[in-house]
CSV table of N, CA and C in Angstrom, one decimal:
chain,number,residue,atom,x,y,z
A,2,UNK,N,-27.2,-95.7,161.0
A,2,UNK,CA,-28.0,-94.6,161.3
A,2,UNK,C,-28.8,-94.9,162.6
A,3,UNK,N,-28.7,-93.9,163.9
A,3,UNK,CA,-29.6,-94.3,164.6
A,3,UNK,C,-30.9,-93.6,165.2
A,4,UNK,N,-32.0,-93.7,165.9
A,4,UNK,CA,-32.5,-92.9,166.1
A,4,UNK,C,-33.2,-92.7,167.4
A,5,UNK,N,-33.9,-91.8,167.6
A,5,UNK,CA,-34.7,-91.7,169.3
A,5,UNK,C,-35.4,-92.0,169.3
A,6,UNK,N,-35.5,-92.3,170.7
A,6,UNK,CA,-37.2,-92.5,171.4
A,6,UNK,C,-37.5,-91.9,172.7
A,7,UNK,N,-38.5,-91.3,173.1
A,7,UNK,CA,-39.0,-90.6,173.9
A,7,UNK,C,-39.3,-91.8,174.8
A,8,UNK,N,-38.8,-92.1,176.2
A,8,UNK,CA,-39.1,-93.1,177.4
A,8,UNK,C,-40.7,-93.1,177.7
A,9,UNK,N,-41.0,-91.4,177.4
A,9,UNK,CA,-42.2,-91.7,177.6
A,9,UNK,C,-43.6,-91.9,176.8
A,10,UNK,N,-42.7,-92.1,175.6
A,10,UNK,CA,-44.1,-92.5,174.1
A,10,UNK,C,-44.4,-93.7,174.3
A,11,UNK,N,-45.7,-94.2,174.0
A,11,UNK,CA,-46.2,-95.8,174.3
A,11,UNK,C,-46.9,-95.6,173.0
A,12,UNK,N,-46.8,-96.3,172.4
A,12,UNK,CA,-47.9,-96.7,171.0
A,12,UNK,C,-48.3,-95.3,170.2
A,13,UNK,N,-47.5,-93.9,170.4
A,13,UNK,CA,-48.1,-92.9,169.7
A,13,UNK,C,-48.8,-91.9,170.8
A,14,UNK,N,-48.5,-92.3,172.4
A,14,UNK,CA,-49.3,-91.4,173.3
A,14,UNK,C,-48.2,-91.5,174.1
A,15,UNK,N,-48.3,-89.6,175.0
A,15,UNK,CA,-47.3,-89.5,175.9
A,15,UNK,C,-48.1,-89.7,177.1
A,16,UNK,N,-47.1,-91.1,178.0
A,16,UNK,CA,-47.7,-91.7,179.4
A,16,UNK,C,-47.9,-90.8,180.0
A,17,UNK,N,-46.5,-89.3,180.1
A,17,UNK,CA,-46.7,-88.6,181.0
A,17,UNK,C,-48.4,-87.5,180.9
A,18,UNK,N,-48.5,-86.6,180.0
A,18,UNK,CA,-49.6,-85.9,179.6
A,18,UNK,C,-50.7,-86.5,179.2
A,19,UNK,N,-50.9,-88.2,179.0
A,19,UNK,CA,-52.0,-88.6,178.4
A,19,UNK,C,-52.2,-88.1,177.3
A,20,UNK,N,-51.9,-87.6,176.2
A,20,UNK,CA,-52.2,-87.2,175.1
A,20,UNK,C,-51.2,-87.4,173.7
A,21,UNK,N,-51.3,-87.4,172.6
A,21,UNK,CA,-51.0,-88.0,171.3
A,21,UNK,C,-48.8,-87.2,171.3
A,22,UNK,N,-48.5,-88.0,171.4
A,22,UNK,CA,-47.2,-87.8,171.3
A,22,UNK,C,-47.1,-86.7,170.6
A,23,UNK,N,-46.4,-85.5,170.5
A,23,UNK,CA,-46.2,-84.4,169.7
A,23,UNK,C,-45.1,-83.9,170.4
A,24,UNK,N,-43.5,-84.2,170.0
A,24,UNK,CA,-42.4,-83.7,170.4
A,24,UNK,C,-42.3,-82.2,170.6
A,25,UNK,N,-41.9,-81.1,171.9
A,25,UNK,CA,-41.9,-79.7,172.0
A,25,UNK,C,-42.9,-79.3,172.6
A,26,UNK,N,-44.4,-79.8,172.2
A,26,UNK,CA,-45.4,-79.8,172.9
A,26,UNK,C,-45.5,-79.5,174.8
A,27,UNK,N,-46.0,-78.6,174.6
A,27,UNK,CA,-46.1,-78.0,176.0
A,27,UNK,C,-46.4,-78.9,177.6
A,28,UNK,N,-45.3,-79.3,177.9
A,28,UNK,CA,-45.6,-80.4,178.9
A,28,UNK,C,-44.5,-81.2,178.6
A,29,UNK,N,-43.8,-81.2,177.4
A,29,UNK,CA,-43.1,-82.5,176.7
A,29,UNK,C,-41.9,-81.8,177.8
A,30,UNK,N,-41.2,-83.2,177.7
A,30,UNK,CA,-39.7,-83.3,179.0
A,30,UNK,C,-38.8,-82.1,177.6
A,31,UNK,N,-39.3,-82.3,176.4
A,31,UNK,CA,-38.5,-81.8,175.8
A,31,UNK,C,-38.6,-80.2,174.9
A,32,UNK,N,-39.4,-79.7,176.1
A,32,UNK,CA,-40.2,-78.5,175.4
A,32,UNK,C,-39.0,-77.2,176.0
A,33,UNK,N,-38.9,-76.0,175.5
A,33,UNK,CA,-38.0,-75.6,175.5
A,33,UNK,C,-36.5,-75.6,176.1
A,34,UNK,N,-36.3,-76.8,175.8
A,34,UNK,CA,-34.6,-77.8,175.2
A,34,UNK,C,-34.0,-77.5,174.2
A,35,UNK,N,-34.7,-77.8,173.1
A,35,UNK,CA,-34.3,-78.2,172.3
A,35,UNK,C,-34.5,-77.3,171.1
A,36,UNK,N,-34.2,-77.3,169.8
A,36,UNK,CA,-35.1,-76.0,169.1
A,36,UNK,C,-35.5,-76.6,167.6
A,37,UNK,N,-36.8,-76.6,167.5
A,37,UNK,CA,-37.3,-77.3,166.4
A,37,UNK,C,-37.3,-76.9,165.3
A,38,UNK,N,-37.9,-77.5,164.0
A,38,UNK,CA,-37.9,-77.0,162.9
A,38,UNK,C,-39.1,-76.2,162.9
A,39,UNK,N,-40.1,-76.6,163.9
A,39,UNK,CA,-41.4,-75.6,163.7
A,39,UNK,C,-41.5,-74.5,164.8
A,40,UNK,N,-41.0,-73.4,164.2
A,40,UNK,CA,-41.3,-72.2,165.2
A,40,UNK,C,-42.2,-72.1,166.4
A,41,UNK,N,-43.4,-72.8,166.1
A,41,UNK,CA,-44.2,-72.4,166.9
A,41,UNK,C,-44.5,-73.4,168.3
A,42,UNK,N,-43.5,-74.7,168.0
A,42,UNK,CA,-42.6,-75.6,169.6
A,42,UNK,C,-41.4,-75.1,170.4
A,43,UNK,N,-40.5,-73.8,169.8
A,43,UNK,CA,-39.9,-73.2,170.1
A,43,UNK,C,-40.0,-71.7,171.4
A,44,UNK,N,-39.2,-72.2,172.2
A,44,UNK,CA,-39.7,-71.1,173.3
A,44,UNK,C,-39.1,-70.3,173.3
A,45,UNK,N,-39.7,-68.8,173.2
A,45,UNK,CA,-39.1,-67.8,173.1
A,45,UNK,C,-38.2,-67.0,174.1
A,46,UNK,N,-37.2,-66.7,173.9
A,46,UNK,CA,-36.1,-66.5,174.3
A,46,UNK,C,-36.3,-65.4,176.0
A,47,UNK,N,-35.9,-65.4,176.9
A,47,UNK,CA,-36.8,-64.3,177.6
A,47,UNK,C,-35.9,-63.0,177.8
A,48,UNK,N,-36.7,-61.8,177.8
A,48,UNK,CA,-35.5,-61.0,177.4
A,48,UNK,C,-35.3,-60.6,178.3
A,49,UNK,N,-33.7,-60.0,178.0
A,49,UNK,CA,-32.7,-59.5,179.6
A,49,UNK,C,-33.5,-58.5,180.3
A,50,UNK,N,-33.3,-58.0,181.6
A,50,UNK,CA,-33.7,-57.5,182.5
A,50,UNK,C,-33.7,-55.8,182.3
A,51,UNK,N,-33.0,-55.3,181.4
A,51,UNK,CA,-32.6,-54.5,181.1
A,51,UNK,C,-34.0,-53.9,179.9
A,52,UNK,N,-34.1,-54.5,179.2
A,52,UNK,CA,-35.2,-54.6,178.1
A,52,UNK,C,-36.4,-54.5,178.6
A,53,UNK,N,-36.5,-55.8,179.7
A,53,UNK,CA,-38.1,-55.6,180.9
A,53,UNK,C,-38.5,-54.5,181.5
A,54,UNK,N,-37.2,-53.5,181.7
A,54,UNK,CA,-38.1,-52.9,182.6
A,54,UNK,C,-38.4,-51.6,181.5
A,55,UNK,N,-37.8,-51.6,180.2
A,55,UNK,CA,-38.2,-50.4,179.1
A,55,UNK,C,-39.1,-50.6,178.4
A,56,UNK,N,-39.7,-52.0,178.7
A,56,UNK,CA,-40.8,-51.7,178.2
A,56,UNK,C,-42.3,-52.0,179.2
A,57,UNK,N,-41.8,-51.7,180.3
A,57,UNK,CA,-42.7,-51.7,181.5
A,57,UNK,C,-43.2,-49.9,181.8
């Protein structure tokens, strides 16, 4: 079994953001990439161009 590491986690903090590692997290290299189990790290999809302007 193997598993990840973020290059940029040090001890439980992200080097890049200064702040407490939290994968998806806004700023993370890995923020909408990827799609999480928690809805609320997930970025919302943006809608077609078609849709924008009907509800404009």
């Amino acid at each position: 079994m193997s598993g990840w590491g973020c290059p940029h986690e040090d001890k439980g903090q992200c080097a890049r953001l200064k702040k407490p590692c939290d994968p998806g997290m806004k700023g993370c290299v890995l923020h909408g990439r990827f799609r999480f189990a928690n809805e609320e790290k997930n970025r919302q999809p943006a809608k077609p161009a078609e849709e924008a302007e009907k509800d404009s």
